Amino acid sequence: MEPLVKHEGKVVCMNRVNVDTDQIIPKQFLKRIERDGFGEFLFYDWRYEPNGNPRPSFELNTERAQGASILLADANFGCGSSREHAVWALQDYGFRVVIAPSIADIFFNNCFKNGVLPIVIDQQVRNELAQSHERGEWERMTVNLADQVLETDHGQRIAFDVDSHKKYMLMNGLDDIGLTLQYQAEIEAYEAKRKAYQFVY
Amino acid sequence: MGKTLFQKIWDAHVVKQLEDGQALLYIDLHLVHEVTSPQAFAGLRFANRSVRQPTQTYATMDHNVPTVNPSDVRDAIAKKQIETLMENCRDFNVSLADLDSPHQGIVHVIGPELGLTLPGKTIVCGDSHTSTHGAFGALAFGIGTSEVEHVLATQCLWQTHPKTMRVQLNGSLKPGITAKDVILGLIAKYGVNFGTGHVIEYAGTLIPSLSMEQRMTICNMSIEFGARAGLIAPDETTIEYVKGRAHAPQGEAWEAAVAEWKELRSDADAQFDVDIVFDIDDLEPQVTWGTNPGQGGSVNGFVPNPADAKSDVERRAIAQALEYMGLEPGTRISDIPIQHVFIGSCTNARIEDLRLAAAVVKGRKVADGVHAMVVPGSKQVKQQAEAEGLDKIFKEAGFEWREPGCSMCLGMNPDIIPAGERSASTSNRNFEGRQGRGARTHLVSPAMAAAAAIAGHFVDVRTFEVEGVTA
Ligand code: SF4
């Protein structure tokens, strides 16, 4: 997993509450055998017309949103189905940070497993940020996980909370496998003394 | 206090023991198939990881392979899964027995056949019937897709220490009785949850007389007994079977390995958490009548009456099973007609199983209205059977002779049974819908499946005059 210590990127604003994971990645794409490549199906039914053409009015389809890697969402983001595909889709599309006044539990945890940082900020603060962004006062943001602070390119600083274990895992790019790899030396030592029949040859 | 066989293998594989009880266990052999691996490989790609030990990883395709013409995969999703496995194995340098390989077959058939499965190893696969490999005195168990990814990346797995159970199988197999009847009889007597949380060691006076194929049938269905794994201490039979196989050690390494394997047994004073004795001298051929592998009994018995159940839970379980199975209480098992016979699966599709079935079928004809098929467990089994002329015996009797794969065991490929129809199957699961929506599965031994095909209903194979099977 790619570590996240500090991330600087373009922000896209999504003013919808209760965005559920069915919307983030519709069910027809869950049959896929891979975990990557979901980005093109992200928000599929909102993002595309039934004929497959991009829907110009959708947030991610605007000129200004191109290349965004930080999603400023609204309340109860990621609710509904537990599908991790939702995070895979956001991640594959290019998002590293999701900021919202509240984020559904399972989705929240799934984010950490996939190198995406979910940040919960105050609803009022979120609304003001969205409004100033809409007025064109700022475009980009720096998210500093180490110091637990985010800063817009017009100089607004906002502190945020994060669970210390999750922070540690994400800053070091550790998932379960990452944790096991901390015992790399023990694994190597084991392999060095392993019996011949334990190999396949 | 002495150590159990399980404990010896476990201890030899602990890489790191944590205080919270988690042990990081080293995995010697990781078997892979097309259905449970794609997201795991994708996970590796996603995190930019490689397979830690490609040479301790071996893949095959079995679950959704068509058995008429394997290269003609018409289901687009199945096809994609198969192609994905090929691509993953290529990209990650993992050996693959693909559809063109002479080694392709059901993952639990080819592991032993190729000498990949060896005594003393830890073996995992994203498949519950990995317990099969325990027949060699290996610690073998099934894992989920995230764990598949974990093993691919680290060659290790976090595990908590299971409990141990010894099942002493005492007695000898009488003519017409097979290892399948032993395991079905055991599960029917104790129930499908009895082994939960345990690693079982099968011991007792029966074991030394069993072939490796028979031992595999027993260990295979440990999972239907609820157990995490089942194993049998290696002996001369094991060593004889393994010797000279493609991936078995050779020369000095062989000698060293054999010396070690001879020590691989539970110490005389080893304690098990649970110790039971199952007497098989009076065992009769088994047929399941219900919708879990424990709902079964003698072919000479009757469909039970829910009213006779010992508990309310059991009463409802029986009633529900009989409704799905379309059976009336009190029906003679041998009066139940069948429309399908499936001889195959990782439980009973090895050469010895096919020989047994062929001996019953020889010179006879499949009953009218019965569709019978044999699906060998692997290309090697198929080839061997053809060399012995078994295919001709089956075909002359009216059986279809198919290409290897899981086939009708789970019906992921086109081999499914229509709703309401009934099969005598040598597989391991009679769950609702397992062989097709509404399909009714009765689990039996290969000899009993063959006899049912000829009779058109269940019949005690011991009433057949069969060379080498009945007296
Ligand atoms: S034969 Fe059946 S039980 Fe065995 S691996 Fe295949 S699907 Fe699973």
XYZ file of C-alpha atoms and ligand atoms in Angstrom:
680
model
C 0.000 0.000 0.000
C 1.247 3.465 -0.882
C 2.073 5.401 2.280
C 0.392 8.749 2.805
C 2.253 11.273 4.912
C 1.459 14.491 3.114
C -0.665 14.935 0.030
C -1.056 18.017 -2.136
C -3.732 18.041 -4.816
C -6.683 19.555 -6.597
C -10.038 19.488 -4.842
C -13.433 18.650 -6.299
C -16.554 19.476 -4.367
C -19.603 17.233 -4.233
C -22.672 18.765 -2.633
C -24.783 15.658 -2.096
C -25.603 14.000 1.198
C -25.979 10.262 1.797
C -23.916 9.219 -1.177
C -24.093 5.417 -0.897
C -21.641 2.887 -2.212
C -24.171 1.700 -4.773
C -23.822 5.088 -6.368
C -20.060 5.124 -5.992
C -19.804 1.806 -7.840
C -23.022 0.280 -9.235
C -23.558 -3.475 -8.873
C -23.109 -4.398 -12.536
C -19.384 -3.819 -12.107
C -18.896 -6.096 -9.097
C -18.515 -9.174 -11.282
C -15.119 -8.010 -12.296
C -12.352 -10.315 -11.239
C -9.879 -7.582 -10.462
C -9.568 -4.989 -7.800
C -8.015 -2.434 -10.080
C -9.640 -0.752 -13.045
C -12.801 0.282 -11.213
C -12.052 3.983 -11.703
C -13.785 4.184 -15.064
C -17.004 2.952 -13.425
C -16.850 5.356 -10.488
C -20.252 7.038 -9.998
C -21.215 5.368 -13.253
C -24.927 6.094 -13.296
C -24.421 9.736 -12.374
C -21.397 10.241 -14.483
C -22.761 8.890 -17.765
C -25.994 9.250 -19.719
C -27.821 5.979 -20.469
C -26.240 6.116 -23.949
C -22.772 6.113 -22.386
C -21.912 9.782 -23.028
C -20.555 11.764 -20.093
C -23.216 13.787 -18.306
C -21.802 17.356 -18.487
C -23.480 18.546 -15.314
C -21.961 15.894 -13.065
C -19.346 17.232 -10.639
C -16.459 15.087 -11.848
C -17.133 15.931 -15.487
C -16.488 19.670 -15.221
C -13.349 21.195 -16.656
C -12.360 22.421 -13.229
C -12.549 18.939 -11.687
C -10.095 17.296 -14.044
C -7.116 15.856 -12.210
C -8.657 16.204 -8.754
C -7.299 13.905 -6.048
C -9.186 15.242 -3.010
C -12.946 14.836 -2.718
C -14.785 17.314 -0.551
C -18.014 15.426 0.065
C -21.005 15.908 2.300
C -22.699 14.147 5.218
C -22.931 10.374 5.529
C -20.663 9.713 2.617
C -20.136 6.035 1.675
C -23.229 4.657 3.379
C -24.971 1.412 2.357
C -23.335 -1.717 1.011
C -19.970 -2.726 2.452
C -18.428 -3.227 -0.974
C -14.761 -2.380 -0.871
C -15.090 -1.860 -4.623
C -16.306 1.626 -3.770
C -12.931 2.546 -2.333
C -11.141 0.704 -5.105
C -13.041 2.831 -7.611
C -12.240 6.119 -5.885
C -8.622 5.136 -5.479
C -8.262 3.931 -9.051
C -9.815 7.153 -10.320
C -7.115 9.090 -8.503
C -8.532 10.105 -5.136
C -6.220 9.900 -2.107
C -8.291 11.911 0.355
C -12.020 12.091 1.081
C -13.220 14.887 3.357
C -16.767 14.953 4.723
C -18.728 15.998 7.816
C -19.510 12.342 8.438
C -18.430 9.125 6.758
C -20.084 5.699 7.041
C -18.150 3.224 9.227
C -17.397 0.402 6.862
C -16.452 2.680 4.033
C -14.295 4.654 6.450
C -12.344 1.529 7.421
C -12.123 0.291 3.851
C -10.444 3.550 2.923
C -7.554 2.923 5.307
C -7.056 -0.589 3.874
C -6.503 0.915 0.479
C -4.334 3.909 1.110
C -7.123 6.466 0.994
C -7.358 8.940 3.890
C -10.899 9.738 5.075
C -11.115 12.949 7.067
C -14.096 14.068 9.108
C -14.461 17.806 9.641
C -17.167 19.981 11.163
C -20.290 20.424 9.002
C -20.161 24.214 9.240
C -16.478 24.324 8.316
C -17.178 21.962 5.424
C -19.981 24.189 4.116
C -17.823 27.305 4.242
C -15.010 25.521 2.460
C -17.397 24.384 -0.257
C -18.756 27.899 -0.674
C -15.366 29.582 -0.929
C -14.294 26.880 -3.373
C -17.378 27.548 -5.465
C -16.566 31.263 -5.531
C -13.203 30.334 -6.992
C -11.182 31.523 -4.019
C -9.029 28.387 -3.915
C -8.281 25.229 -5.985
C -5.832 23.044 -4.143
C -5.181 21.700 -0.705
C -2.286 20.211 1.253
C -3.213 17.394 3.596
C -0.574 16.805 6.234
C -1.301 13.531 8.017
C 1.785 13.696 10.216
C 0.650 17.012 11.730
C -3.070 16.267 11.268
C -3.794 19.498 9.483
C -5.088 20.473 6.056
C -4.399 23.785 4.359
C -6.039 25.334 1.302
C -3.987 27.276 -1.237
C -5.618 30.476 0.028
C -4.186 29.822 3.437
C -7.036 28.348 5.488
C -5.784 25.781 8.008
C -8.024 23.113 9.545
C -6.928 20.565 12.130
C -8.411 17.050 12.095
C -8.484 13.931 14.263
C -7.311 10.490 13.286
C -6.956 7.186 15.153
C -3.286 6.745 16.060
C -3.050 3.101 14.946
C -4.683 3.850 11.591
C -2.478 6.880 11.182
C 0.600 4.780 11.835
C -0.493 2.110 9.339
C -1.279 4.643 6.622
C 1.844 6.752 7.137
C 3.914 3.608 6.835
C 1.837 2.172 4.019
C 1.025 -0.902 6.096
C -1.910 -3.241 5.580
C -2.151 -6.754 7.128
C 0.460 -7.869 4.688
C 2.504 -4.811 5.472
C 2.348 -5.750 9.137
C 3.546 -9.275 8.400
C 6.378 -7.869 6.341
C 7.672 -6.262 9.506
C 8.692 -9.814 10.359
C 10.630 -10.063 7.127
C 13.823 -10.889 9.027
C 12.108 -13.748 10.862
C 10.654 -15.059 7.606
C 14.045 -14.919 5.942
C 15.683 -16.637 8.894
C 13.060 -19.355 8.700
C 13.583 -19.814 4.984
C 17.324 -20.087 5.472
C 16.963 -23.156 7.699
C 14.033 -24.769 5.949
C 14.316 -28.428 4.917
C 14.819 -29.422 1.313
C 11.441 -31.159 1.074
C 9.669 -27.942 2.041
C 10.562 -26.557 -1.374
C 8.897 -27.475 -4.580
C 11.440 -28.177 -7.253
C 4.004 -35.160 27.772
C 4.481 -36.230 24.173
C 3.516 -34.234 21.122
C 0.808 -34.915 18.592
C 1.637 -35.218 14.903
C -0.177 -31.930 14.375
C 1.887 -30.209 17.056
C 5.138 -31.409 15.526
C 4.253 -29.964 12.133
C 2.931 -26.761 13.697
C 6.030 -26.222 15.841
C 8.265 -26.766 12.851
C 6.526 -23.933 10.986
C 6.115 -21.128 13.522
C 8.004 -18.107 12.253
C 6.849 -15.755 14.995
C 4.663 -16.300 18.044
C 2.866 -13.233 19.369
C 1.755 -12.872 22.959
C -1.874 -12.407 21.942
C -1.896 -16.018 20.681
C -1.390 -15.289 16.996
C 1.278 -17.381 15.338
C 2.848 -16.512 12.029
C 3.000 -19.872 10.271
C 5.269 -20.621 7.338
C 3.485 -22.125 4.328
C 5.468 -24.652 2.301
C 3.032 -25.140 -0.553
C 0.340 -22.824 -1.859
C -2.074 -24.302 -4.386
C -4.108 -21.898 -6.484
C -7.174 -22.188 -8.711
C -9.064 -19.796 -10.973
C -12.050 -18.881 -8.805
C -10.590 -17.666 -5.523
C -7.375 -16.125 -6.779
C -8.087 -13.233 -9.195
C -8.648 -10.538 -6.547
C -5.661 -11.787 -4.597
C -3.350 -11.386 -7.575
C -5.005 -8.080 -8.333
C -4.228 -7.121 -4.740
C -0.567 -7.839 -5.322
C -0.556 -5.720 -8.472
C -2.408 -2.952 -6.710
C 0.174 -2.815 -3.924
C 3.022 -3.399 -6.330
C 4.020 -6.652 -4.610
C 5.393 -9.856 -6.002
C 4.825 -13.503 -5.117
C 7.368 -14.214 -2.403
C 8.026 -17.812 -3.410
C 6.697 -18.534 -6.906
C 8.300 -21.973 -6.780
C 6.237 -22.877 -3.716
C 3.086 -21.840 -5.505
C 1.312 -24.031 -8.049
C -1.857 -23.274 -9.976
C -4.403 -25.227 -11.948
C -7.862 -24.612 -13.400
C -10.674 -26.888 -12.380
C -13.842 -25.251 -11.042
C -15.454 -23.811 -14.134
C -13.778 -25.903 -16.798
C -16.244 -27.495 -19.266
C -15.824 -31.275 -19.312
C -17.045 -31.957 -22.856
C -14.633 -29.712 -24.679
C -12.514 -27.852 -22.127
C -11.197 -25.293 -24.584
C -14.738 -24.230 -25.493
C -15.564 -22.034 -22.500
C -18.803 -20.306 -23.507
C -19.601 -18.515 -20.264
C -17.862 -15.173 -20.687
C -17.254 -14.645 -16.975
C -15.824 -18.141 -16.539
C -13.664 -17.632 -19.576
C -12.357 -14.407 -18.195
C -11.541 -16.092 -14.892
C -9.576 -18.795 -16.659
C -7.714 -16.313 -18.818
C -6.998 -14.199 -15.773
C -5.353 -17.100 -14.008
C -3.156 -17.690 -17.049
C -2.127 -14.071 -17.134
C -1.491 -13.948 -13.376
C 0.663 -17.055 -13.470
C 2.637 -15.656 -16.388
C 3.166 -12.268 -14.768
C 4.051 -13.648 -11.341
C 6.092 -16.638 -12.557
C 3.790 -19.192 -10.988
C 3.667 -22.697 -12.478
C 0.294 -23.422 -14.006
C -1.267 -26.661 -15.191
C -3.512 -25.031 -17.808
C -6.129 -26.705 -19.987
C -3.479 -27.943 -22.416
C -1.214 -29.335 -19.708
C -1.032 -33.105 -19.160
C -1.046 -32.277 -15.431
C -4.315 -30.302 -15.326
C -7.010 -31.523 -12.989
C -8.785 -30.877 -9.715
C -6.333 -29.082 -7.456
C -6.633 -31.714 -4.700
C -6.036 -34.539 -7.127
C -3.001 -33.112 -8.866
C -1.109 -31.958 -5.758
C -0.522 -35.514 -4.535
C -0.184 -36.880 -8.054
C 2.688 -34.530 -8.864
C 4.486 -35.121 -5.579
C 3.843 -31.510 -4.549
C 1.973 -32.812 -1.525
C 4.480 -34.295 0.903
C 4.499 -35.391 4.540
C 5.358 -32.702 7.073
C 4.477 -29.781 4.817
C 2.086 -26.952 5.526
C -0.241 -26.662 2.550
C -2.936 -24.076 1.857
C -5.298 -23.329 -1.002
C -8.249 -20.996 -1.420
C -10.515 -24.013 -1.169
C -12.008 -25.812 1.818
C -11.163 -29.315 0.608
C -7.472 -28.632 0.993
C -7.874 -30.983 3.967
C -7.426 -33.790 1.401
C -3.658 -33.364 1.486
C -3.628 -34.236 5.178
C -3.706 -37.872 4.061
C 0.063 -37.568 3.606
C 0.733 -36.309 7.109
C 0.757 -32.688 5.937
C -1.007 -29.854 7.758
C -3.368 -28.705 5.016
C -6.298 -26.323 5.217
C -8.434 -23.972 3.142
C -8.169 -20.161 3.254
C -10.074 -17.130 1.945
C -9.080 -14.778 -0.851
C -7.471 -12.145 1.400
C -5.408 -14.892 2.949
C -4.503 -16.125 -0.517
C -3.110 -12.688 -1.171
C -1.348 -12.710 2.175
C 0.324 -16.048 1.464
C 1.281 -15.018 -2.056
C 2.967 -11.929 -0.656
C 4.545 -13.323 2.503
C 4.517 -17.148 2.234
C 3.074 -16.999 5.758
C -0.297 -16.904 7.457
C -1.477 -15.661 10.870
C -3.169 -18.501 12.721
C -4.487 -19.248 16.177
C -3.713 -22.637 17.672
C -6.561 -25.099 16.947
C -7.695 -27.913 19.249
C -6.763 -31.478 18.470
C -8.929 -34.567 18.043
C -8.035 -38.187 17.443
C -10.511 -40.371 15.598
C -9.577 -44.013 15.955
C -11.028 -45.992 13.090
C -10.987 -49.581 14.229
C -11.737 -52.656 12.170
C -11.298 -53.535 8.510
C -13.107 -52.712 5.286
C -15.410 -55.562 4.330
C -16.049 -56.252 0.626
C -18.189 -53.511 -0.892
C -17.365 -51.036 1.882
C -15.107 -48.118 1.017
C -13.354 -45.205 2.677
C -16.300 -43.038 1.562
C -18.637 -45.165 3.667
C -16.283 -44.756 6.629
C -16.280 -40.971 6.497
C -20.005 -40.716 5.697
C -20.762 -43.135 8.536
C -18.590 -41.163 10.940
C -20.246 -37.848 10.052
C -23.739 -39.412 10.232
C -22.995 -40.716 13.704
C -21.420 -37.600 15.230
C -22.864 -34.768 13.121
C -21.485 -32.120 10.803
C -20.266 -29.797 13.564
C -18.423 -32.322 15.678
C -14.979 -31.406 14.391
C -15.402 -27.634 14.624
C -12.265 -25.872 15.801
C -10.203 -29.057 15.679
C -7.477 -30.574 13.620
C -8.261 -34.283 13.421
C -5.760 -37.092 13.321
C -7.218 -40.320 11.954
C -5.633 -43.333 13.594
C -6.708 -46.829 14.571
C -6.330 -50.332 13.196
C -7.974 -49.519 9.860
C -5.393 -46.960 8.730
C -2.406 -49.186 7.836
C -4.559 -51.172 5.397
C -5.795 -48.102 3.517
C -4.375 -46.974 0.178
C -3.464 -43.301 -0.290
C -6.610 -42.816 -2.374
C -8.752 -44.105 0.473
C -6.927 -41.935 2.999
C -7.484 -38.907 0.785
C -11.220 -39.604 0.617
C -11.382 -39.612 4.414
C -9.250 -36.503 4.941
C -11.084 -34.711 2.121
C -14.375 -34.837 3.994
C -12.900 -33.720 7.331
C -14.299 -30.352 6.379
C -17.811 -31.839 6.215
C -17.176 -33.019 9.778
C -16.559 -29.382 10.692
C -12.817 -29.800 11.185
C -10.184 -27.293 10.194
C -7.987 -30.087 8.857
C -7.615 -33.851 8.967
C -4.396 -35.782 8.864
C -2.935 -39.260 8.912
C 0.608 -40.118 9.969
C 2.823 -41.112 7.036
C 3.879 -44.747 6.774
C 5.352 -47.093 4.157
C 2.227 -46.728 2.003
C 2.688 -42.962 1.981
C 6.363 -43.150 1.166
C 5.757 -45.715 -1.586
C 3.123 -43.446 -3.143
C 5.314 -40.352 -3.086
C 8.500 -41.997 -4.317
C 9.559 -41.008 -7.820
C 6.773 -38.465 -8.375
C 7.636 -35.407 -10.456
C 8.242 -32.982 -7.596
C 9.221 -35.443 -4.859
C 12.774 -35.139 -3.510
C 15.385 -37.292 -5.201
C 18.645 -38.963 -4.202
C 20.133 -37.771 -0.933
C 17.348 -35.311 -0.332
C 14.903 -38.194 -0.615
C 16.783 -40.272 1.946
C 16.918 -37.339 4.346
C 13.239 -36.631 3.889
C 12.198 -40.244 4.421
C 14.228 -40.404 7.621
C 12.319 -37.399 8.898
C 8.930 -38.574 7.758
C 9.390 -41.787 9.689
C 9.460 -39.705 12.869
C 6.265 -37.906 11.933
C 3.747 -39.507 14.230
C 2.036 -38.656 17.474
C 4.046 -39.733 20.505
C 2.521 -42.605 22.461
C 1.752 -40.350 25.415
C 0.446 -37.432 23.362
C -2.856 -36.016 24.589
C -5.715 -34.958 22.344
C -8.451 -32.541 23.351
C -10.984 -35.049 22.075
C -10.438 -38.762 21.468
C -13.111 -40.960 19.883
C -13.301 -44.514 18.575
C -15.381 -45.435 15.532
C -15.848 -49.132 14.908
C -16.233 -49.963 11.229
C -16.556 -53.739 11.247
C -20.343 -53.568 10.982
C -20.467 -50.569 8.667
C -22.900 -50.830 5.750
C -22.777 -48.932 2.442
C -23.872 -45.361 3.135
C -26.368 -43.154 1.297
C -27.315 -39.635 2.380
C -31.016 -38.801 2.279
C -30.829 -35.171 3.453
C -29.221 -31.853 2.650
C -26.075 -32.055 4.723
C -23.467 -34.820 4.665
C -24.448 -35.967 8.152
C -28.003 -36.766 7.102
C -27.436 -40.286 5.904
C -27.203 -43.912 6.859
C -27.202 -47.476 5.563
C -28.522 -48.274 2.086
C -30.594 -50.908 3.839
C -32.240 -48.317 6.065
C -35.225 -46.023 5.685
C -35.837 -42.322 5.289
C -36.296 -41.088 8.870
C -39.451 -39.596 10.291
C -39.080 -36.063 11.697
C -41.459 -37.112 14.477
C -38.803 -39.533 15.762
C -36.164 -36.810 16.088
C -34.475 -36.343 19.456
C -34.774 -32.573 19.463
C -36.876 -29.848 17.981
C -33.948 -28.488 16.007
C -33.296 -31.897 14.504
C -36.976 -32.399 13.744
C -37.105 -29.194 11.748
C -33.826 -30.021 10.031
C -35.129 -33.412 8.923
C -38.504 -32.046 7.835
C -36.870 -29.286 5.821
C -34.434 -31.704 4.203
C -37.168 -34.173 3.280
C -39.225 -31.424 1.734
C -36.337 -30.263 -0.429
C -35.371 -33.829 -1.275
C -38.968 -34.820 -2.089
C -38.841 -37.852 0.204
C -41.466 -39.466 2.429
C -40.538 -40.744 5.900
C -40.287 -44.507 6.029
C -39.297 -44.897 2.367
C -36.759 -47.653 1.843
C -33.492 -46.014 0.753
C -33.128 -48.725 -1.884
C -36.532 -47.784 -3.336
C -35.428 -44.247 -4.180
C -35.106 -43.908 -7.969
C -32.350 -41.758 -9.447
C -32.008 -39.957 -12.778
C -28.351 -38.940 -12.611
C -25.100 -40.538 -11.566
C -21.976 -38.471 -11.100
C -18.695 -40.229 -10.489
C -16.125 -37.525 -9.925
C -14.853 -34.730 -7.598
C -11.837 -34.323 -5.341
C -13.392 -36.894 -2.997
C -13.717 -39.810 -5.407
C -12.240 -39.282 -8.864
C -8.869 -40.946 -8.475
C -7.776 -44.042 -10.333
C -8.755 -46.430 -7.581
C -12.231 -44.929 -7.381
C -12.687 -45.388 -11.108
C -11.436 -48.975 -10.953
C -13.923 -49.725 -8.229
C -16.808 -48.237 -10.168
C -15.734 -49.931 -13.397
C -15.650 -53.314 -11.679
C -19.307 -52.877 -10.758
C -20.309 -51.584 -14.180
C -18.409 -54.140 -16.266
C -20.670 -56.085 -18.612
C -23.786 -54.271 -17.396
C -25.922 -51.431 -18.750
C -26.993 -48.140 -17.244
C -30.726 -48.307 -16.453
C -33.196 -46.608 -18.783
C -33.823 -43.004 -17.876
C -30.529 -42.616 -16.012
C -27.909 -40.177 -17.193
C -24.543 -41.319 -15.888
C -21.167 -39.689 -16.244
C -17.603 -40.189 -15.114
C -15.390 -37.143 -14.714
C -11.819 -38.190 -13.905
C -10.068 -36.059 -11.310
C -7.144 -35.189 -13.535
C -5.600 -35.691 -16.951
C -3.255 -38.244 -15.437
C -6.119 -40.187 -13.885
C -7.932 -40.096 -17.218
C -4.901 -41.316 -19.102
C -4.245 -44.111 -16.643
C -7.881 -45.190 -16.737
C -7.821 -45.260 -20.530
C -4.627 -47.300 -20.482
C -6.466 -49.822 -18.325
C -9.515 -49.773 -20.609
C -11.808 -48.407 -17.922
C -13.192 -45.794 -20.302
C -14.426 -48.557 -22.597
C -16.143 -50.347 -19.749
C -17.939 -47.153 -18.770
C -18.844 -46.188 -22.319
C -20.106 -49.647 -23.216
C -22.333 -49.533 -20.179
C -23.763 -46.204 -21.299
C -21.754 -43.771 -19.150
C -20.405 -40.535 -20.552
C -16.631 -40.305 -20.256
C -15.619 -36.688 -19.687
C -12.571 -34.452 -19.389
C -11.221 -33.653 -15.891
C -12.592 -30.895 -13.643
C -14.877 -30.201 -10.701
C -17.887 -30.480 -12.962
C -21.165 -31.533 -11.364
C -19.691 -31.356 -7.860
C -20.695 -27.706 -7.800
C -22.137 -26.976 -11.219
C -20.096 -23.873 -11.963
C -19.505 -25.228 -15.435
C -22.375 -26.383 -17.694
C -22.748 -29.725 -15.835
C -25.855 -29.196 -13.753
C -28.833 -31.279 -12.696
C -32.339 -29.973 -13.472
C -34.644 -29.004 -10.604
C -36.452 -31.886 -8.927
C -34.178 -34.557 -10.386
C -32.111 -36.841 -8.236
C -28.474 -37.851 -8.367
C -26.248 -40.474 -6.849
C -23.025 -38.537 -6.513
C -19.541 -39.433 -5.313
C -18.882 -35.809 -4.353
C -18.862 -34.330 -0.858
C -21.727 -31.857 -0.501
C -25.457 -32.472 -0.774
C -26.449 -28.895 0.079
C -29.580 -27.418 -1.434
C -28.836 -26.285 -4.949
C -25.278 -27.568 -4.930
C -25.578 -29.504 -8.198
C -28.108 -27.121 -9.702
C -31.103 -25.181 -8.479
C -33.605 -27.650 -6.989
C -31.344 -30.630 -7.717
C -31.440 -33.467 -5.162
C -28.081 -34.946 -4.300
C -27.401 -38.240 -2.528
C -23.792 -38.831 -1.533
C -22.401 -42.331 -2.007
C -19.191 -44.228 -2.723
C -18.046 -44.849 -6.309
C -19.120 -48.504 -6.024
C -22.572 -47.504 -4.791
C -22.919 -44.822 -7.490
C -22.067 -47.384 -10.148
C -24.558 -49.866 -8.727
C -27.273 -47.191 -8.627
C -26.602 -46.343 -12.278
C -27.214 -49.964 -13.261
C -30.249 -50.488 -11.045
C -31.853 -47.062 -11.571
C -32.263 -46.758 -7.818
C -30.058 -47.204 -4.770
C -29.002 -50.760 -4.193
C -26.587 -52.488 -1.843
C -23.546 -53.031 -4.038
C -22.793 -56.178 -2.030
C -25.727 -57.873 -3.771
C -23.938 -57.426 -7.098
C -21.599 -60.136 -8.224
C -18.437 -58.227 -8.809
C -14.958 -59.521 -9.271
C -12.767 -58.359 -6.411
C -15.562 -56.446 -4.694
C -17.940 -59.122 -3.436
C -16.906 -62.515 -2.185
S -14.319 -31.200 -6.817
Fe -15.921 -30.095 -5.765
S -15.308 -29.989 -3.626
Fe -13.535 -30.586 -4.832
S -12.438 -28.686 -5.256
Fe -13.823 -29.056 -6.983
S -15.705 -27.994 -6.454
Fe -14.515 -28.144 -4.576
